[in-house]
Amino acid sequence: MTDRNTKIAVVTGAGSGIGRAVAVELLRAGWSVALAGRRPGPLAQTAALVPEATSLAVPADVSRPQDVDALFTAAVERFGRVDLLFNNAGINGPREVPVEELSYDDWRQVVDVNLTGAFLCAQAAYRRMKEQEPRGGRIINNGSVSAHTPRPHSVAYTATKHALTGLTKSLSLDGRPYRIAVGQVDIGNAATDMTARMQAGVLQANGQVAPEPVMDVADVARTVRHMAELPLEANVQFATVLATTMPYLGRG
């Protein structure tokens, strides 16, 4: 159990990339954080980046209901409550595969992690936030600029990110009576291992392959922290943070 003045967060996909950056930003700001991810090693590495902070590593596959329930049970048992869920875990699926060649198994895997996993974690957070005292909390879903505009050959990823926007809106509406604020951050070209290929060149809508600019993932983390630290009477419903000159507004 932590001091009640300390805010408690659950961050999924915390072993790398955006999840790691957000977890570290929150830990450095004095939050206690339950770090969730499929691999124990990277979670431990995230925790070690802020050794004086209070964290809990919980290996979990967000597409498995039993893992999600165990994650939130562990967080509440250790810290007493949940003030924030950063719903970040996600996968791209196969790169640049045409619709007619995408296998059912690949489609299902992306949907299971990106959409079903986000729902399961939000549901588990919602249940705790509704019943805890003081009541309430915040959920921030990690969308994507693909929730607005797709890349070529990205049907599974893009479909799940569009669906995540609907999930955000419904959760936000349903959470109002219980002081549960729900928002979404849509991110474009943050510099992580997942986006490293963009600087070398990725397929564009005109059929050409071209390099794209990226931004420091720390800038995303600061945006999420700002959203997280608002009072529950205020909410950033949707925020878009992206590399300034990436081909987003001109896609298509």
PDB file of C-alpha atoms in Angstrom:
ATOM      1  CA  MET A   1       0.000   0.000   0.000  1.00  0.00           C
ATOM      2  CA  THR A   2       1.377   3.403  -0.958  1.00  0.00           C
ATOM      3  CA  ASP A   3       0.793   6.861   0.481  1.00  0.00           C
ATOM      4  CA  ARG A   4      -2.598   8.164  -0.637  1.00  0.00           C
ATOM      5  CA  ASN A   5      -0.974  11.300  -2.021  1.00  0.00           C
ATOM      6  CA  THR A   6       0.858   9.115  -4.562  1.00  0.00           C
ATOM      7  CA  LYS A   7      -0.986   8.510  -7.810  1.00  0.00           C
ATOM      8  CA  ILE A   8      -1.129   4.942  -9.105  1.00  0.00           C
ATOM      9  CA  ALA A   9      -0.871   4.029 -12.784  1.00  0.00           C
ATOM     10  CA  VAL A  10      -1.091   0.849 -14.814  1.00  0.00           C
ATOM     11  CA  VAL A  11       0.863   1.046 -18.082  1.00  0.00           C
ATOM     12  CA  THR A  12       0.523  -1.760 -20.623  1.00  0.00           C
ATOM     13  CA  GLY A  13       3.197  -2.463 -23.175  1.00  0.00           C
ATOM     14  CA  ALA A  14       5.636  -0.964 -20.681  1.00  0.00           C
ATOM     15  CA  GLY A  15       8.649  -3.013 -21.725  1.00  0.00           C
ATOM     16  CA  SER A  16       9.566  -0.890 -24.727  1.00  0.00           C
ATOM     17  CA  GLY A  17       8.772   2.089 -26.925  1.00  0.00           C
ATOM     18  CA  ILE A  18       5.996   4.479 -25.995  1.00  0.00           C
ATOM     19  CA  GLY A  19       4.909   2.403 -23.003  1.00  0.00           C
ATOM     20  CA  ARG A  20       8.400   2.477 -21.508  1.00  0.00           C
ATOM     21  CA  ALA A  21       8.756   6.216 -22.129  1.00  0.00           C
ATOM     22  CA  VAL A  22       5.419   7.002 -20.481  1.00  0.00           C
ATOM     23  CA  ALA A  23       6.115   4.720 -17.524  1.00  0.00           C
ATOM     24  CA  VAL A  24       9.499   6.364 -16.940  1.00  0.00           C
ATOM     25  CA  GLU A  25       7.980   9.849 -17.222  1.00  0.00           C
ATOM     26  CA  LEU A  26       5.340   8.992 -14.619  1.00  0.00           C
ATOM     27  CA  LEU A  27       7.825   7.307 -12.286  1.00  0.00           C
ATOM     28  CA  ARG A  28      10.134  10.309 -12.413  1.00  0.00           C
ATOM     29  CA  ALA A  29       7.145  12.525 -11.595  1.00  0.00           C
ATOM     30  CA  GLY A  30       6.462  10.563  -8.409  1.00  0.00           C
ATOM     31  CA  TRP A  31       3.772   8.153  -9.569  1.00  0.00           C
ATOM     32  CA  SER A  32       3.778   4.494  -8.584  1.00  0.00           C
ATOM     33  CA  VAL A  33       3.403   2.348 -11.694  1.00  0.00           C
ATOM     34  CA  ALA A  34       2.382  -1.226 -12.409  1.00  0.00           C
ATOM     35  CA  LEU A  35       4.361  -2.178 -15.508  1.00  0.00           C
ATOM     36  CA  ALA A  36       2.612  -4.702 -17.753  1.00  0.00           C
ATOM     37  CA  GLY A  37       3.963  -6.562 -20.757  1.00  0.00           C
ATOM     38  CA  ARG A  38       4.463 -10.029 -22.120  1.00  0.00           C
ATOM     39  CA  ARG A  39       8.202 -10.266 -21.357  1.00  0.00           C
ATOM     40  CA  PRO A  40       9.593 -10.028 -17.796  1.00  0.00           C
ATOM     41  CA  GLY A  41      13.075  -8.968 -18.917  1.00  0.00           C
ATOM     42  CA  PRO A  42      12.120  -5.714 -20.654  1.00  0.00           C
ATOM     43  CA  LEU A  43       9.759  -4.823 -17.796  1.00  0.00           C
ATOM     44  CA  ALA A  44      12.653  -5.146 -15.355  1.00  0.00           C
ATOM     45  CA  GLN A  45      14.770  -2.950 -17.621  1.00  0.00           C
ATOM     46  CA  THR A  46      12.064  -0.274 -17.598  1.00  0.00           C
ATOM     47  CA  ALA A  47      11.877  -0.365 -13.803  1.00  0.00           C
ATOM     48  CA  ALA A  48      15.664  -0.081 -13.550  1.00  0.00           C
ATOM     49  CA  LEU A  49      15.658   3.203 -15.481  1.00  0.00           C
ATOM     50  CA  VAL A  50      14.201   4.924 -12.392  1.00  0.00           C
ATOM     51  CA  PRO A  51      15.669   2.828  -9.554  1.00  0.00           C
ATOM     52  CA  GLU A  52      14.482   5.063  -6.737  1.00  0.00           C
ATOM     53  CA  ALA A  53      10.864   4.918  -7.914  1.00  0.00           C
ATOM     54  CA  THR A  54       8.078   2.560  -6.858  1.00  0.00           C
ATOM     55  CA  SER A  55       7.099   0.122  -9.569  1.00  0.00           C
ATOM     56  CA  LEU A  56       5.650  -3.355  -9.936  1.00  0.00           C
ATOM     57  CA  ALA A  57       6.388  -5.551 -12.963  1.00  0.00           C
ATOM     58  CA  VAL A  58       3.520  -7.845 -13.937  1.00  0.00           C
ATOM     59  CA  PRO A  59       4.005 -10.063 -17.011  1.00  0.00           C
ATOM     60  CA  ALA A  60       0.674 -10.138 -18.829  1.00  0.00           C
ATOM     61  CA  ASP A  61      -0.818 -10.741 -22.265  1.00  0.00           C
ATOM     62  CA  VAL A  62      -3.626  -8.195 -22.570  1.00  0.00           C
ATOM     63  CA  SER A  63      -5.548 -10.408 -24.984  1.00  0.00           C
ATOM     64  CA  ARG A  64      -6.058 -12.995 -22.196  1.00  0.00           C
ATOM     65  CA  PRO A  65      -8.830 -12.104 -19.706  1.00  0.00           C
ATOM     66  CA  GLN A  66      -7.169 -14.047 -16.888  1.00  0.00           C
ATOM     67  CA  ASP A  67      -3.902 -12.152 -17.359  1.00  0.00           C
ATOM     68  CA  VAL A  68      -5.702  -8.805 -17.305  1.00  0.00           C
ATOM     69  CA  ASP A  69      -7.589  -9.674 -14.140  1.00  0.00           C
ATOM     70  CA  ALA A  70      -4.350 -10.823 -12.478  1.00  0.00           C
ATOM     71  CA  LEU A  71      -2.638  -7.565 -13.523  1.00  0.00           C
ATOM     72  CA  PHE A  72      -5.228  -5.320 -11.907  1.00  0.00           C
ATOM     73  CA  THR A  73      -5.544  -7.542  -8.853  1.00  0.00           C
ATOM     74  CA  ALA A  74      -1.776  -7.309  -8.347  1.00  0.00           C
ATOM     75  CA  ALA A  75      -1.800  -3.531  -8.820  1.00  0.00           C
ATOM     76  CA  VAL A  76      -4.564  -3.004  -6.261  1.00  0.00           C
ATOM     77  CA  GLU A  77      -3.033  -5.438  -3.777  1.00  0.00           C
ATOM     78  CA  ARG A  78       0.321  -3.617  -4.003  1.00  0.00           C
ATOM     79  CA  PHE A  79      -0.795   0.006  -4.289  1.00  0.00           C
ATOM     80  CA  GLY A  80      -4.373   0.088  -2.975  1.00  0.00           C
ATOM     81  CA  ARG A  81      -6.112   1.608  -6.012  1.00  0.00           C
ATOM     82  CA  VAL A  82      -5.771   2.567  -9.697  1.00  0.00           C
ATOM     83  CA  ASP A  83      -5.821   6.247 -10.698  1.00  0.00           C
ATOM     84  CA  LEU A  84      -4.689   5.840 -14.311  1.00  0.00           C
ATOM     85  CA  LEU A  85      -4.632   3.230 -17.036  1.00  0.00           C
ATOM     86  CA  PHE A  86      -2.451   4.012 -20.027  1.00  0.00           C
ATOM     87  CA  ASN A  87      -3.881   1.510 -22.493  1.00  0.00           C
ATOM     88  CA  ASN A  88      -0.840   1.250 -24.716  1.00  0.00           C
ATOM     89  CA  ALA A  89      -0.170  -2.377 -25.677  1.00  0.00           C
ATOM     90  CA  GLY A  90      -0.513  -2.971 -29.403  1.00  0.00           C
ATOM     91  CA  ILE A  91       0.996  -4.619 -32.459  1.00  0.00           C
ATOM     92  CA  ASN A  92       1.270  -3.651 -36.120  1.00  0.00           C
ATOM     93  CA  GLY A  93       0.716  -7.047 -37.657  1.00  0.00           C
ATOM     94  CA  PRO A  94       2.345  -8.031 -40.967  1.00  0.00           C
ATOM     95  CA  ARG A  95       3.969  -5.138 -42.787  1.00  0.00           C
ATOM     96  CA  GLU A  96       2.496  -3.903 -46.042  1.00  0.00           C
ATOM     97  CA  VAL A  97       0.416  -6.996 -46.798  1.00  0.00           C
ATOM     98  CA  PRO A  98      -2.391  -6.456 -49.331  1.00  0.00           C
ATOM     99  CA  VAL A  99      -5.927  -7.098 -48.122  1.00  0.00           C
ATOM    100  CA  GLU A 100      -6.347 -10.213 -50.235  1.00  0.00           C
ATOM    101  CA  GLU A 101      -3.192 -11.775 -48.784  1.00  0.00           C
ATOM    102  CA  LEU A 102      -3.791 -11.075 -45.094  1.00  0.00           C
ATOM    103  CA  SER A 103      -4.382 -14.337 -43.239  1.00  0.00           C
ATOM    104  CA  TYR A 104      -7.210 -14.828 -40.785  1.00  0.00           C
ATOM    105  CA  ASP A 105      -4.726 -15.636 -38.017  1.00  0.00           C
ATOM    106  CA  ASP A 106      -2.813 -12.393 -38.591  1.00  0.00           C
ATOM    107  CA  TRP A 107      -6.052 -10.376 -38.649  1.00  0.00           C
ATOM    108  CA  ARG A 108      -7.257 -12.042 -35.464  1.00  0.00           C
ATOM    109  CA  GLN A 109      -3.983 -11.463 -33.614  1.00  0.00           C
ATOM    110  CA  VAL A 110      -4.048  -7.727 -34.310  1.00  0.00           C
ATOM    111  CA  VAL A 111      -7.714  -7.455 -33.283  1.00  0.00           C
ATOM    112  CA  ASP A 112      -7.139  -9.527 -30.140  1.00  0.00           C
ATOM    113  CA  VAL A 113      -4.277  -7.330 -28.899  1.00  0.00           C
ATOM    114  CA  ASN A 114      -5.174  -3.868 -30.173  1.00  0.00           C
ATOM    115  CA  LEU A 115      -8.934  -3.878 -29.645  1.00  0.00           C
ATOM    116  CA  THR A 116      -9.948  -6.737 -27.370  1.00  0.00           C
ATOM    117  CA  GLY A 117      -6.906  -6.188 -25.165  1.00  0.00           C
ATOM    118  CA  ALA A 118      -7.697  -2.494 -24.840  1.00  0.00           C
ATOM    119  CA  PHE A 119     -11.298  -3.305 -23.940  1.00  0.00           C
ATOM    120  CA  LEU A 120     -10.332  -5.907 -21.342  1.00  0.00           C
ATOM    121  CA  CYS A 121      -7.889  -3.547 -19.629  1.00  0.00           C
ATOM    122  CA  ALA A 122     -10.359  -0.659 -19.713  1.00  0.00           C
ATOM    123  CA  GLN A 123     -13.087  -2.884 -18.296  1.00  0.00           C
ATOM    124  CA  ALA A 124     -10.834  -4.051 -15.467  1.00  0.00           C
ATOM    125  CA  ALA A 125      -9.767  -0.476 -14.687  1.00  0.00           C
ATOM    126  CA  TYR A 126     -13.361   0.732 -14.864  1.00  0.00           C
ATOM    127  CA  ARG A 127     -14.473  -1.867 -12.310  1.00  0.00           C
ATOM    128  CA  ARG A 128     -11.804  -0.803  -9.814  1.00  0.00           C
ATOM    129  CA  MET A 129     -12.276   2.934 -10.388  1.00  0.00           C
ATOM    130  CA  LYS A 130     -16.034   2.709  -9.954  1.00  0.00           C
ATOM    131  CA  GLU A 131     -15.796   0.981  -6.583  1.00  0.00           C
ATOM    132  CA  GLN A 132     -12.715   2.525  -4.983  1.00  0.00           C
ATOM    133  CA  GLU A 133     -12.711   5.454  -2.551  1.00  0.00           C
ATOM    134  CA  PRO A 134     -12.319   8.189  -3.551  1.00  0.00           C
ATOM    135  CA  ARG A 135     -14.199   7.033  -6.617  1.00  0.00           C
ATOM    136  CA  GLY A 136     -12.923   7.634 -10.124  1.00  0.00           C
ATOM    137  CA  GLY A 137      -9.824   7.638 -12.274  1.00  0.00           C
ATOM    138  CA  ARG A 138      -8.595   8.170 -15.800  1.00  0.00           C
ATOM    139  CA  ILE A 139      -8.065   5.953 -18.832  1.00  0.00           C
ATOM    140  CA  ILE A 140      -5.894   7.107 -21.734  1.00  0.00           C
ATOM    141  CA  ASN A 141      -6.034   4.942 -24.833  1.00  0.00           C
ATOM    142  CA  ASN A 142      -3.114   4.937 -27.250  1.00  0.00           C
ATOM    143  CA  GLY A 143      -4.700   5.383 -30.655  1.00  0.00           C
ATOM    144  CA  SER A 144      -2.659   6.399 -33.695  1.00  0.00           C
ATOM    145  CA  VAL A 145      -2.811   8.838 -36.545  1.00  0.00           C
ATOM    146  CA  SER A 146      -4.053   5.712 -38.333  1.00  0.00           C
ATOM    147  CA  ALA A 147      -7.257   6.225 -36.350  1.00  0.00           C
ATOM    148  CA  HIS A 148      -7.794   9.113 -38.787  1.00  0.00           C
ATOM    149  CA  THR A 149      -5.860   8.277 -41.940  1.00  0.00           C
ATOM    150  CA  PRO A 150      -4.525   4.856 -43.018  1.00  0.00           C
ATOM    151  CA  ARG A 151      -1.254   3.841 -44.529  1.00  0.00           C
ATOM    152  CA  PRO A 152      -1.269   1.531 -47.560  1.00  0.00           C
ATOM    153  CA  HIS A 153      -1.740  -2.165 -46.771  1.00  0.00           C
ATOM    154  CA  SER A 154      -2.531  -1.686 -43.080  1.00  0.00           C
ATOM    155  CA  VAL A 155      -6.142  -2.860 -42.919  1.00  0.00           C
ATOM    156  CA  ALA A 156      -5.947  -4.767 -39.617  1.00  0.00           C
ATOM    157  CA  TYR A 157      -4.021  -2.112 -37.720  1.00  0.00           C
ATOM    158  CA  THR A 158      -6.084   0.742 -39.125  1.00  0.00           C
ATOM    159  CA  ALA A 159      -9.402  -0.981 -38.441  1.00  0.00           C
ATOM    160  CA  THR A 160      -8.479  -1.590 -34.801  1.00  0.00           C
ATOM    161  CA  LYS A 161      -7.354   1.998 -34.296  1.00  0.00           C
ATOM    162  CA  HIS A 162     -10.606   3.334 -35.743  1.00  0.00           C
ATOM    163  CA  ALA A 163     -12.456   0.979 -33.421  1.00  0.00           C
ATOM    164  CA  LEU A 164     -10.393   2.215 -30.490  1.00  0.00           C
ATOM    165  CA  THR A 165     -11.773   5.713 -31.099  1.00  0.00           C
ATOM    166  CA  GLY A 166     -15.288   4.337 -30.678  1.00  0.00           C
ATOM    167  CA  LEU A 167     -14.195   2.538 -27.531  1.00  0.00           C
ATOM    168  CA  THR A 168     -12.792   5.788 -26.153  1.00  0.00           C
ATOM    169  CA  LYS A 169     -15.992   7.700 -26.820  1.00  0.00           C
ATOM    170  CA  SER A 170     -18.244   5.042 -25.299  1.00  0.00           C
ATOM    171  CA  LEU A 171     -16.074   4.627 -22.214  1.00  0.00           C
ATOM    172  CA  SER A 172     -15.914   8.381 -21.761  1.00  0.00           C
ATOM    173  CA  LEU A 173     -19.685   8.676 -21.863  1.00  0.00           C
ATOM    174  CA  ASP A 174     -20.352   5.687 -19.616  1.00  0.00           C
ATOM    175  CA  GLY A 175     -17.721   6.795 -17.105  1.00  0.00           C
ATOM    176  CA  ARG A 176     -19.254  10.191 -16.392  1.00  0.00           C
ATOM    177  CA  PRO A 177     -21.445   9.126 -13.435  1.00  0.00           C
ATOM    178  CA  TYR A 178     -18.428   7.535 -11.723  1.00  0.00           C
ATOM    179  CA  ARG A 179     -15.779  10.270 -12.235  1.00  0.00           C
ATOM    180  CA  ILE A 180     -13.961   8.137 -14.794  1.00  0.00           C
ATOM    181  CA  ALA A 181     -12.405  10.365 -17.444  1.00  0.00           C
ATOM    182  CA  VAL A 182     -11.395   8.682 -20.708  1.00  0.00           C
ATOM    183  CA  GLY A 183      -9.309  10.191 -23.487  1.00  0.00           C
ATOM    184  CA  GLN A 184      -7.124   9.149 -26.388  1.00  0.00           C
ATOM    185  CA  VAL A 185      -3.705  10.165 -27.660  1.00  0.00           C
ATOM    186  CA  ASP A 186      -3.104   9.663 -31.382  1.00  0.00           C
ATOM    187  CA  ILE A 187       0.603   9.404 -32.106  1.00  0.00           C
ATOM    188  CA  GLY A 188       2.495   9.723 -35.368  1.00  0.00           C
ATOM    189  CA  ASN A 189       6.104   8.667 -35.911  1.00  0.00           C
ATOM    190  CA  ALA A 190       7.513   8.604 -32.397  1.00  0.00           C
ATOM    191  CA  ALA A 191      11.079   7.295 -32.534  1.00  0.00           C
ATOM    192  CA  THR A 192      10.934   3.740 -31.180  1.00  0.00           C
ATOM    193  CA  ASP A 193      12.150   0.335 -32.329  1.00  0.00           C
ATOM    194  CA  MET A 194       8.752  -0.171 -33.990  1.00  0.00           C
ATOM    195  CA  THR A 195       9.181   2.927 -36.161  1.00  0.00           C
ATOM    196  CA  ALA A 196      12.900   2.632 -36.914  1.00  0.00           C
ATOM    197  CA  ARG A 197      12.152   1.521 -40.476  1.00  0.00           C
ATOM    198  CA  MET A 198      10.408   4.817 -41.221  1.00  0.00           C
ATOM    199  CA  GLN A 199      13.682   6.692 -41.383  1.00  0.00           C
ATOM    200  CA  ALA A 200      14.942   4.197 -43.964  1.00  0.00           C
ATOM    201  CA  GLY A 201      11.803   4.351 -46.088  1.00  0.00           C
ATOM    202  CA  VAL A 202       8.191   3.146 -46.001  1.00  0.00           C
ATOM    203  CA  LEU A 203       5.485   2.722 -48.625  1.00  0.00           C
ATOM    204  CA  GLN A 204       3.531   5.871 -49.436  1.00  0.00           C
ATOM    205  CA  ALA A 205       0.033   6.252 -50.900  1.00  0.00           C
ATOM    206  CA  ASN A 206       1.461   7.032 -54.347  1.00  0.00           C
ATOM    207  CA  GLY A 207       3.289   3.696 -54.425  1.00  0.00           C
ATOM    208  CA  GLN A 208       6.721   5.148 -53.755  1.00  0.00           C
ATOM    209  CA  VAL A 209       8.956   4.271 -50.827  1.00  0.00           C
ATOM    210  CA  ALA A 210      10.209   7.299 -48.935  1.00  0.00           C
ATOM    211  CA  PRO A 211      11.859   8.043 -45.572  1.00  0.00           C
ATOM    212  CA  GLU A 212       9.759   9.841 -42.962  1.00  0.00           C
ATOM    213  CA  PRO A 213      10.749  12.137 -40.087  1.00  0.00           C
ATOM    214  CA  VAL A 214      10.297  10.990 -36.493  1.00  0.00           C
ATOM    215  CA  MET A 215      10.044  12.772 -33.152  1.00  0.00           C
ATOM    216  CA  ASP A 216      11.488  12.064 -29.729  1.00  0.00           C
ATOM    217  CA  VAL A 217       9.299   9.597 -27.852  1.00  0.00           C
ATOM    218  CA  ALA A 218       9.854  11.697 -24.715  1.00  0.00           C
ATOM    219  CA  ASP A 219       7.612  14.361 -26.245  1.00  0.00           C
ATOM    220  CA  VAL A 220       4.796  11.809 -26.373  1.00  0.00           C
ATOM    221  CA  ALA A 221       5.441  10.848 -22.760  1.00  0.00           C
ATOM    222  CA  ARG A 222       5.156  14.454 -21.624  1.00  0.00           C
ATOM    223  CA  THR A 223       1.856  14.795 -23.484  1.00  0.00           C
ATOM    224  CA  VAL A 224       0.447  11.708 -21.766  1.00  0.00           C
ATOM    225  CA  ARG A 225       1.635  12.933 -18.390  1.00  0.00           C
ATOM    226  CA  HIS A 226      -0.122  16.261 -18.955  1.00  0.00           C
ATOM    227  CA  MET A 227      -3.360  14.433 -19.762  1.00  0.00           C
ATOM    228  CA  ALA A 228      -2.913  12.142 -16.758  1.00  0.00           C
ATOM    229  CA  GLU A 229      -2.328  14.911 -14.233  1.00  0.00           C
ATOM    230  CA  LEU A 230      -5.402  16.982 -15.041  1.00  0.00           C
ATOM    231  CA  PRO A 231      -8.084  17.035 -12.335  1.00  0.00           C
ATOM    232  CA  LEU A 232     -10.923  14.619 -13.090  1.00  0.00           C
ATOM    233  CA  GLU A 233     -13.161  17.607 -13.759  1.00  0.00           C
ATOM    234  CA  ALA A 234     -11.126  18.226 -16.940  1.00  0.00           C
ATOM    235  CA  ASN A 235     -10.358  15.865 -19.789  1.00  0.00           C
ATOM    236  CA  VAL A 236      -8.359  15.895 -23.003  1.00  0.00           C
ATOM    237  CA  GLN A 237     -10.773  13.872 -25.100  1.00  0.00           C
ATOM    238  CA  PHE A 238      -8.420  13.523 -28.080  1.00  0.00           C
ATOM    239  CA  ALA A 239      -4.862  14.705 -28.562  1.00  0.00           C
ATOM    240  CA  THR A 240      -2.738  14.267 -31.677  1.00  0.00           C
ATOM    241  CA  VAL A 241       1.036  14.469 -31.283  1.00  0.00           C
ATOM    242  CA  LEU A 242       3.208  13.776 -34.296  1.00  0.00           C
ATOM    243  CA  ALA A 243       6.448  14.553 -36.046  1.00  0.00           C
ATOM    244  CA  THR A 244       5.805  18.011 -37.482  1.00  0.00           C
ATOM    245  CA  THR A 245       6.711  17.275 -41.086  1.00  0.00           C
ATOM    246  CA  MET A 246       5.563  13.668 -41.404  1.00  0.00           C
ATOM    247  CA  PRO A 247       3.284  12.946 -44.407  1.00  0.00           C
ATOM    248  CA  TYR A 248       0.080  12.780 -42.430  1.00  0.00           C
ATOM    249  CA  LEU A 249      -2.104  15.688 -43.549  1.00  0.00           C
ATOM    250  CA  GLY A 250      -1.062  14.984 -47.120  1.00  0.00           C
ATOM    251  CA  ARG A 251      -1.644  11.234 -47.108  1.00  0.00           C
ATOM    252  CA  GLY A 252      -3.547   9.970 -50.115  1.00  0.00           C
TER     253      GLY A 252
END
